[in-house]
Coordinates of C-alpha atoms in Angstrom, one line a residue:
M1 CA -55.2 -40.0 30.0
K2 CA -53.3 -37.4 31.9
F3 CA -50.1 -39.4 31.6
I4 CA -50.6 -39.7 27.9
C5 CA -51.2 -36.0 27.3
V6 CA -48.0 -35.0 29.5
T7 CA -46.1 -37.6 27.3
L8 CA -47.3 -36.1 24.1
L9 CA -46.4 -32.7 25.3
I10 CA -42.8 -33.8 26.3
I11 CA -42.5 -35.5 23.0
S12 CA -43.7 -32.4 21.2
G13 CA -41.3 -30.3 22.9
I14 CA -38.4 -32.5 22.0
S15 CA -39.3 -32.5 18.4
D16 CA -39.6 -28.7 18.3
S17 CA -36.1 -28.5 19.9
R18 CA -34.6 -30.8 17.3
S19 CA -36.4 -29.1 14.5
E20 CA -34.6 -25.9 15.6
Q21 CA -31.2 -27.6 15.8
Y22 CA -28.4 -26.3 13.5
E23 CA -24.6 -26.2 13.1
V24 CA -22.6 -23.2 12.9
V25 CA -20.0 -23.4 10.2
G26 CA -16.8 -21.4 9.7
P27 CA -13.8 -21.7 7.3
T28 CA -11.4 -24.6 7.9
D29 CA -8.4 -22.6 6.8
P30 CA -7.2 -19.2 8.2
V31 CA -8.7 -16.1 6.6
L32 CA -6.1 -14.1 4.9
A33 CA -6.5 -10.2 5.2
V34 CA -4.5 -7.4 3.8
A35 CA -3.9 -4.4 6.0
G36 CA -5.8 -1.4 4.8
E37 CA -8.2 -3.4 2.8
D38 CA -11.6 -5.1 3.7
V39 CA -12.2 -8.7 4.6
I40 CA -15.1 -11.1 5.2
L41 CA -15.1 -13.4 8.1
P42 CA -17.2 -16.4 6.8
C43 CA -19.9 -17.8 9.3
S44 CA -23.2 -19.6 8.4
V45 CA -25.7 -22.2 9.7
K46 CA -26.6 -25.5 8.4
P47 CA -29.2 -26.2 7.3
N48 CA -29.6 -22.7 5.7
I49 CA -32.4 -21.5 8.1
S50 CA -32.9 -17.8 8.9
V51 CA -31.1 -16.3 11.7
V52 CA -33.0 -12.9 11.6
D53 CA -34.9 -13.8 14.9
M54 CA -31.7 -15.1 16.5
R55 CA -28.7 -13.5 18.5
V56 CA -25.4 -13.3 16.7
E57 CA -22.3 -12.4 18.5
W58 CA -18.7 -12.1 17.4
F59 CA -15.8 -12.3 19.9
R60 CA -12.0 -12.1 19.9
L61 CA -11.1 -15.4 21.7
D62 CA -7.4 -14.3 22.0
L63 CA -8.1 -11.3 24.0
K64 CA -8.6 -11.1 27.9
D65 CA -12.2 -12.0 28.6
S66 CA -13.2 -12.9 24.9
Q67 CA -14.1 -9.3 24.1
L68 CA -17.0 -8.6 22.0
V69 CA -16.6 -7.3 18.4
H70 CA -20.1 -7.2 17.1
L71 CA -23.6 -7.8 18.4
Y72 CA -26.8 -8.4 16.6
E73 CA -30.0 -8.8 18.8
D74 CA -33.7 -8.2 18.4
H75 CA -33.1 -7.5 14.8
V76 CA -30.7 -4.6 15.2
D77 CA -27.1 -4.2 15.7
K78 CA -26.0 -3.3 19.2
N79 CA -22.5 -2.3 19.3
T80 CA -22.2 -0.1 22.5
N81 CA -20.0 -2.5 24.5
H82 CA -17.7 -3.8 21.9
I83 CA -14.1 -3.1 21.5
Q84 CA -13.4 0.5 20.9
S85 CA -10.8 -0.1 18.0
Y86 CA -13.7 -2.0 16.1
R87 CA -16.1 0.9 16.1
G88 CA -17.5 1.7 12.9
R89 CA -15.5 -1.1 11.0
T90 CA -17.9 -4.1 11.5
K91 CA -21.1 -4.9 9.5
L92 CA -23.6 -7.8 9.0
N93 CA -25.6 -8.1 5.9
H94 CA -29.0 -8.2 7.2
Q95 CA -30.6 -9.6 4.0
E96 CA -28.1 -12.5 4.0
L97 CA -29.3 -13.3 7.7
Q98 CA -32.6 -14.6 6.1
R99 CA -30.3 -17.1 4.3
G100 CA -28.4 -18.2 7.5
N101 CA -25.3 -16.2 6.5
A102 CA -23.8 -14.4 9.7
S103 CA -20.6 -13.6 8.0
L104 CA -18.8 -10.4 9.3
K105 CA -17.4 -7.7 7.2
L106 CA -14.4 -6.1 8.8
S107 CA -13.3 -2.7 7.1
S108 CA -9.8 -1.1 6.9
V109 CA -8.0 -4.1 8.3
R110 CA -5.2 -3.5 10.9
V111 CA -2.5 -5.6 11.9
S112 CA -3.9 -5.6 15.5
D113 CA -6.9 -7.4 13.9
E114 CA -5.1 -10.6 13.7
G115 CA -6.1 -13.4 15.9
L116 CA -8.9 -15.9 16.7
Y117 CA -12.6 -14.7 16.4
K118 CA -15.8 -16.7 17.7
C119 CA -19.1 -16.6 15.7
F120 CA -21.8 -17.4 18.2
I121 CA -25.4 -17.8 16.9
Q122 CA -28.3 -18.5 19.7
S123 CA -32.0 -19.2 19.1
K124 CA -34.6 -19.5 21.9
S125 CA -33.8 -23.3 22.5
W126 CA -30.4 -23.8 20.7
S127 CA -27.0 -22.4 20.1
D128 CA -23.8 -23.2 18.5
D129 CA -20.5 -21.4 17.5
A130 CA -17.6 -21.6 15.0
T131 CA -14.0 -20.2 15.2
V132 CA -12.4 -18.1 12.6
N133 CA -8.7 -17.5 12.4
V134 CA -7.6 -14.3 10.8
S135 CA -4.2 -13.6 9.4
V136 CA -3.0 -10.1 8.5
E137 CA -0.5 -9.6 6.1
A138 CA 1.1 -5.9 5.9
V139 CA 3.8 -4.5 3.7
G140 CA 5.9 -2.1 5.5
R141 CA 7.6 1.2 4.8
P142 CA 10.7 1.4 2.5
P143 CA 13.7 0.8 4.4
V144 CA 15.9 3.6 5.6
I145 CA 19.7 3.5 5.6
T146 CA 21.7 5.7 7.9
V147 CA 25.4 6.2 8.7
D148 CA 25.8 4.9 12.4
G149 CA 29.6 5.9 12.8
F150 CA 33.1 4.3 12.1
D151 CA 35.3 1.6 13.4
H152 CA 39.1 1.8 14.2
S153 CA 40.0 0.0 11.0
G154 CA 38.2 2.6 8.9
G155 CA 35.0 0.6 8.3
L156 CA 31.8 2.4 7.7
H157 CA 28.8 1.3 10.1
L158 CA 25.5 1.4 8.4
L159 CA 22.1 0.9 9.8
C160 CA 19.0 -0.2 7.9
E161 CA 15.5 -0.1 9.2
S162 CA 12.0 -0.6 8.3
E163 CA 8.7 -1.0 10.0
G164 CA 5.0 -1.8 9.6
W165 CA 5.5 -5.4 8.4
N166 CA 3.5 -8.5 9.3
P167 CA 4.5 -11.3 9.6
E168 CA 8.1 -11.1 10.3
P169 CA 10.0 -9.9 7.2
D170 CA 13.5 -10.9 5.9
L171 CA 16.3 -8.2 5.7
E172 CA 19.3 -8.6 3.8
W173 CA 22.3 -6.4 2.6
L174 CA 23.7 -6.7 -0.9
N175 CA 26.8 -5.3 -2.7
S176 CA 26.8 -4.0 -6.1
E177 CA 27.1 -7.3 -7.7
G178 CA 24.0 -8.5 -5.9
V179 CA 25.9 -10.8 -3.4
S180 CA 24.4 -11.0 0.1
L181 CA 26.5 -9.5 2.8
S182 CA 26.5 -10.9 6.5
S183 CA 24.6 -8.7 8.9
E184 CA 26.3 -8.1 12.1
T185 CA 23.4 -7.4 14.6
T186 CA 19.7 -7.9 14.2
E187 CA 16.8 -6.5 16.2
M188 CA 13.2 -7.6 15.5
Q189 CA 10.4 -6.0 17.6
R190 CA 6.7 -6.6 17.5
K191 CA 4.6 -3.4 17.8
I192 CA 0.9 -2.8 17.4
D193 CA 1.0 -1.9 13.6
G194 CA 3.5 -4.6 12.8
F195 CA 7.1 -5.8 13.0
S196 CA 10.0 -3.4 12.9
V197 CA 13.3 -4.7 11.9
K198 CA 16.8 -3.3 12.2
H199 CA 20.1 -4.6 10.7
T200 CA 23.6 -3.3 10.9
I201 CA 26.6 -3.9 8.7
T202 CA 30.2 -2.7 8.4
V203 CA 31.5 -1.9 4.9
Y204 CA 34.9 -1.1 3.7
E205 CA 34.2 -0.6 -0.1
R206 CA 34.7 2.7 -1.3
D207 CA 32.8 4.1 -4.4
S208 CA 30.3 1.1 -4.2
K209 CA 26.5 0.6 -4.2
I210 CA 25.1 -1.1 -0.9
H211 CA 21.4 -2.4 -1.1
C212 CA 19.3 -3.0 2.0
R213 CA 16.4 -5.3 0.9
V214 CA 13.2 -6.2 3.0
K215 CA 11.2 -9.2 1.8
L216 CA 7.8 -10.8 2.8
K217 CA 6.5 -13.5 0.7
H218 CA 6.0 -12.0 -2.9
H219 CA 6.4 -8.5 -1.4
M220 CA 9.7 -6.6 -1.4
R221 CA 11.1 -3.1 -0.5
E222 CA 14.6 -2.0 -1.2
T223 CA 16.8 1.0 -0.7
L224 CA 20.2 1.9 -2.2
M225 CA 23.1 3.6 -0.6
I226 CA 26.1 4.8 -2.6
T227 CA 29.3 4.9 -0.5
T228 CA 32.2 7.3 -1.7
S229 CA 35.8 7.6 -0.9
N230 CA 35.1 11.0 0.9
M231 CA 32.7 9.3 3.4
F232 CA 35.8 7.2 4.7
N233 CA 38.2 10.0 4.8
S234 CA 37.2 11.9 8.1
W235 CA 35.5 11.4 11.5
R236 CA 33.5 14.6 10.6
T237 CA 31.9 13.1 7.6
P238 CA 28.6 12.2 9.4
V239 CA 28.2 16.0 10.3
I240 CA 29.1 17.1 6.7
V241 CA 26.8 14.6 5.2
I242 CA 23.8 15.9 7.3
V243 CA 24.7 19.4 6.6
L244 CA 25.1 18.7 2.9
L245 CA 21.8 16.9 2.9
S246 CA 20.0 19.8 4.4
V247 CA 21.5 22.3 2.0
I248 CA 20.7 19.9 -1.0
A249 CA 17.0 19.6 0.2
G250 CA 16.7 23.3 0.4
I251 CA 18.2 23.6 -3.2
L252 CA 16.0 21.1 -4.6
I253 CA 12.8 22.8 -3.2
A254 CA 14.0 26.0 -4.6
V255 CA 14.5 24.5 -8.0
F256 CA 11.0 22.9 -7.7
V257 CA 9.6 26.3 -7.0
H258 CA 11.3 28.3 -9.6
K259 CA 11.6 26.0 -12.4
Y260 CA 8.6 23.7 -12.3
R261 CA 5.7 25.8 -10.7
V262 CA 2.4 25.8 -12.3
N263 CA -0.7 28.0 -12.1
V264 CA -3.2 25.5 -10.6
I265 CA -6.9 26.8 -10.7
L266 CA -9.5 24.4 -9.1
D267 CA -12.5 23.3 -11.3
A268 CA -15.7 24.1 -9.4
D269 CA -17.5 21.8 -11.8
T270 CA -15.7 18.8 -10.4
A271 CA -16.3 19.8 -6.7
H272 CA -18.5 18.1 -4.3
P273 CA -21.8 20.0 -3.8
H274 CA -21.0 20.8 -0.3
L275 CA -17.7 22.5 -1.2
I276 CA -17.5 26.2 -2.0
V277 CA -14.6 27.0 -4.5
S278 CA -13.7 30.7 -4.8
D279 CA -14.3 32.6 -8.0
D280 CA -10.5 32.7 -8.8
G281 CA -10.3 28.8 -8.1
K282 CA -7.7 29.3 -5.5
H283 CA -9.7 28.6 -2.2
V284 CA -12.1 25.7 -1.4
R285 CA -13.8 25.3 1.9
S286 CA -16.7 23.1 3.5
G287 CA -19.9 24.9 3.6
N288 CA -23.7 24.4 3.8
R289 CA -24.5 24.4 0.3
Q290 CA -27.2 22.0 -0.7
T291 CA -27.3 19.5 -3.6
K292 CA -30.5 21.2 -4.8
G293 CA -29.7 23.3 -8.1
V294 CA -26.3 21.7 -8.6
D295 CA -25.9 19.8 -12.0
G296 CA -25.5 16.2 -10.7
N297 CA -24.8 14.9 -14.3
K298 CA -21.4 16.6 -14.3
D299 CA -18.4 14.6 -13.4
R300 CA -18.3 15.9 -9.9
F301 CA -17.5 14.1 -6.6
N302 CA -20.5 13.0 -4.7
E303 CA -19.0 11.5 -1.5
C304 CA -15.5 12.5 -1.2
L305 CA -15.2 16.1 -0.5
G306 CA -12.9 16.6 -3.5
V307 CA -12.0 18.8 -6.3
V308 CA -9.4 18.7 -9.1
G309 CA -7.5 21.3 -11.0
K310 CA -8.7 22.7 -14.5
D311 CA -5.5 21.8 -16.3
G312 CA -3.9 18.5 -16.6
F313 CA -0.1 17.4 -17.4
S314 CA 1.1 14.4 -19.4
S315 CA 4.7 15.0 -19.5
G316 CA 7.6 16.8 -17.9
C317 CA 7.6 18.0 -14.2
F318 CA 5.3 20.4 -12.2
Y319 CA 4.9 21.7 -8.7
Y320 CA 2.5 23.4 -6.7
E321 CA 1.8 24.4 -3.1
V322 CA -1.2 24.1 -0.8
Q323 CA -1.8 25.8 2.5
V324 CA -3.4 23.4 5.0
K325 CA -2.9 25.7 8.3
E326 CA -5.7 25.2 10.8
Q327 CA -7.5 22.6 8.8
T328 CA -7.8 19.4 10.5
V329 CA -8.9 17.0 7.7
W330 CA -7.4 17.1 4.3
H331 CA -6.0 15.2 1.5
L332 CA -3.9 16.4 -1.5
G333 CA -1.7 15.4 -4.4
V334 CA -2.6 14.3 -8.0
T335 CA -5.2 12.1 -9.7
R336 CA -5.2 10.7 -13.3
E337 CA -8.0 12.0 -15.7
S338 CA -10.1 8.9 -16.0
V339 CA -10.7 8.2 -12.1
N340 CA -14.1 7.4 -10.7
R341 CA -15.4 10.4 -8.8
K342 CA -18.6 8.9 -7.5
G343 CA -19.3 6.9 -4.4
L344 CA -16.9 5.6 -1.7
I345 CA -13.3 6.2 -3.2
R346 CA -10.2 4.6 -1.7
L347 CA -7.5 7.3 -2.4
R348 CA -4.6 5.1 -3.5
P349 CA -2.4 4.7 -6.5
E350 CA -4.3 1.7 -7.9
N351 CA -7.4 3.8 -8.0
G352 CA -5.6 6.6 -9.6
Y353 CA -4.8 8.8 -6.6
W354 CA -1.4 9.7 -5.2
I355 CA -2.1 11.6 -1.9
V356 CA -1.0 12.3 1.7
G357 CA -3.2 13.7 4.1
R358 CA -4.4 14.3 7.6
R359 CA -7.4 12.6 9.7
Y360 CA -8.0 12.0 13.3
G361 CA -4.9 14.0 14.0
K362 CA -2.6 11.6 12.3
Y363 CA -0.7 11.9 9.0
R364 CA -0.9 9.3 6.3
A365 CA 0.2 8.4 2.8
R366 CA -2.0 6.0 0.8
D367 CA 0.3 3.6 -1.1
S368 CA -0.7 -0.1 -1.6
F369 CA -1.3 0.4 2.1
A370 CA -2.0 3.2 4.5
Y371 CA 1.4 4.2 6.0
S372 CA 1.4 6.5 9.1
L373 CA 3.8 9.3 8.7
S374 CA 5.9 10.5 11.7
L375 CA 6.5 14.2 11.1
R376 CA 8.4 16.5 13.4
V377 CA 6.0 19.4 13.0
N378 CA 2.6 19.9 11.7
P379 CA 3.0 21.1 8.2
Q380 CA 1.3 24.3 7.5
R381 CA 2.1 24.5 3.7
V382 CA 2.6 21.4 1.6
G383 CA 4.6 21.2 -1.8
V384 CA 3.6 18.7 -4.2
F385 CA 6.4 17.8 -7.1
V386 CA 5.8 15.5 -10.0
D387 CA 8.2 14.1 -12.4
Y388 CA 6.0 12.4 -15.0
E389 CA 8.4 10.5 -16.9
K390 CA 10.1 8.9 -13.8
G391 CA 7.0 8.2 -12.1
L392 CA 7.6 10.2 -9.1
V393 CA 5.3 12.2 -6.8
C394 CA 7.0 13.8 -3.8
F395 CA 5.6 15.9 -1.0
N396 CA 7.5 18.2 1.2
D397 CA 7.0 20.6 4.1
V398 CA 7.5 23.9 2.8
E399 CA 8.3 25.8 5.8
S400 CA 10.7 23.2 7.5
K401 CA 12.0 22.2 4.1
S402 CA 11.5 18.6 5.1
H403 CA 10.7 15.6 3.1
I404 CA 7.2 14.1 3.9
Y405 CA 6.7 11.1 1.5
S406 CA 7.5 9.9 -2.1
F407 CA 5.6 7.7 -4.4
T408 CA 8.4 6.2 -6.7
D409 CA 8.4 3.9 -9.7
Q410 CA 4.8 4.8 -10.7
C411 CA 3.6 4.3 -14.3
F412 CA 1.6 7.2 -15.7
N413 CA -0.1 6.8 -19.1
E414 CA -2.6 9.7 -19.0
K415 CA -3.0 13.2 -17.7
L416 CA -2.5 14.0 -14.1
Y417 CA -4.4 16.7 -12.3
A418 CA -3.7 18.5 -9.1
F419 CA -6.3 17.2 -6.2
V420 CA -7.3 18.5 -2.9
S421 CA -10.0 17.1 -0.7
L422 CA -11.5 18.0 2.8
G423 CA -12.4 14.4 3.7
H424 CA -15.4 12.2 3.2
R425 CA -19.2 13.6 3.1
W426 CA -18.8 16.3 5.7
N427 CA -16.3 18.5 7.3
E428 CA -17.1 20.8 10.2
N429 CA -14.0 22.9 9.9
S430 CA -14.8 25.8 7.5
T431 CA -11.0 26.7 7.2
P432 CA -10.2 26.8 3.5
L433 CA -7.3 24.9 1.5
I434 CA -5.5 27.6 -0.4
I435 CA -3.6 27.1 -3.7
C436 CA -0.6 29.2 -2.9
D437 CA 0.8 32.0 -5.5
D438 CA 3.3 33.7 -3.2
Y439 CA 6.3 31.7 -4.0

């Protein structure tokens, strides 16, 4: 009788174990992610049983010691020992766990996120895992052409460089007829934020157009340089060119200031409830104002700490300046009239925002992707110039008279308004952003 009972218990245990068996399933093809955007890494169990009471781990397999990306255990997320670079960027949908879906959402994808991930799911008596291959595509910065000297036969050495691409891009030189020119040297370097590429060429054509084009699949960025006879006439040309460019930059900024300056007044009715806008509409700062008593029906920002100008512009050129001195988190530029001001807003052109800004001590521009800006000095005062018809939004450091970033070839079809922001939801720095009038 004892033998029968023991046998039944063993059979029962085996049966229970088998009933809890499942298969962890991931995608068969690589998951394509785009730098700056969010991506879902698929992972689920078959049959579709609940994994709420199980342990869910996400690892990077291609890193040393298979480092932890996300951990779910005892019904909560426990992300204290995971990779630092993933902090605040990973999320499981807890409702989906009931349906056996343990897919991981990865926000603000970076080139460094590319690699192999393991989704591991463990119950009390069973475990299984699946591998997810993530490929990240990043469109780099517009190429920059510089004069790199002359050779003994009078040729002009040109250097073209661009960075922030993934995977490796193709770079080519073209003449004014669009004919490809042979590059003399090529340098490709892998960095944490993508590939940087450098090509050199020697040209002998005077009064011609030389194009440097960088391509990645269906993406392309191109820069044009016009060579003139004067550039070939003297070894002193590089110095002269640099001096002239500095003078021209100063002249252009002066033209912007005197010819296109506009009187920007911030519209307090559009400001986030935690922002305090001065009575004259020239200062905005983060304060302790509560949402109680604020008219929530107005078209004001409710998560982004933003505010727009009262007057819009639908033609011509305009220019204004903002003092950002001592403020550590800010964004500024222009926005179109019909933009969404509610919820989490991605401040980029496709959403109607053309901005540059500072956050976590870094300066960035939001084009199709987020571009890190290497600035010689920290701007204290930023100028914003817009040419509506040409689709140009240009930012400059007023004090150093240097260019910060430009959005080109944009399509404007409605009113544009000045826009400033102090970040997202909160800003502990009470230093105001100031719309400048003393220029």
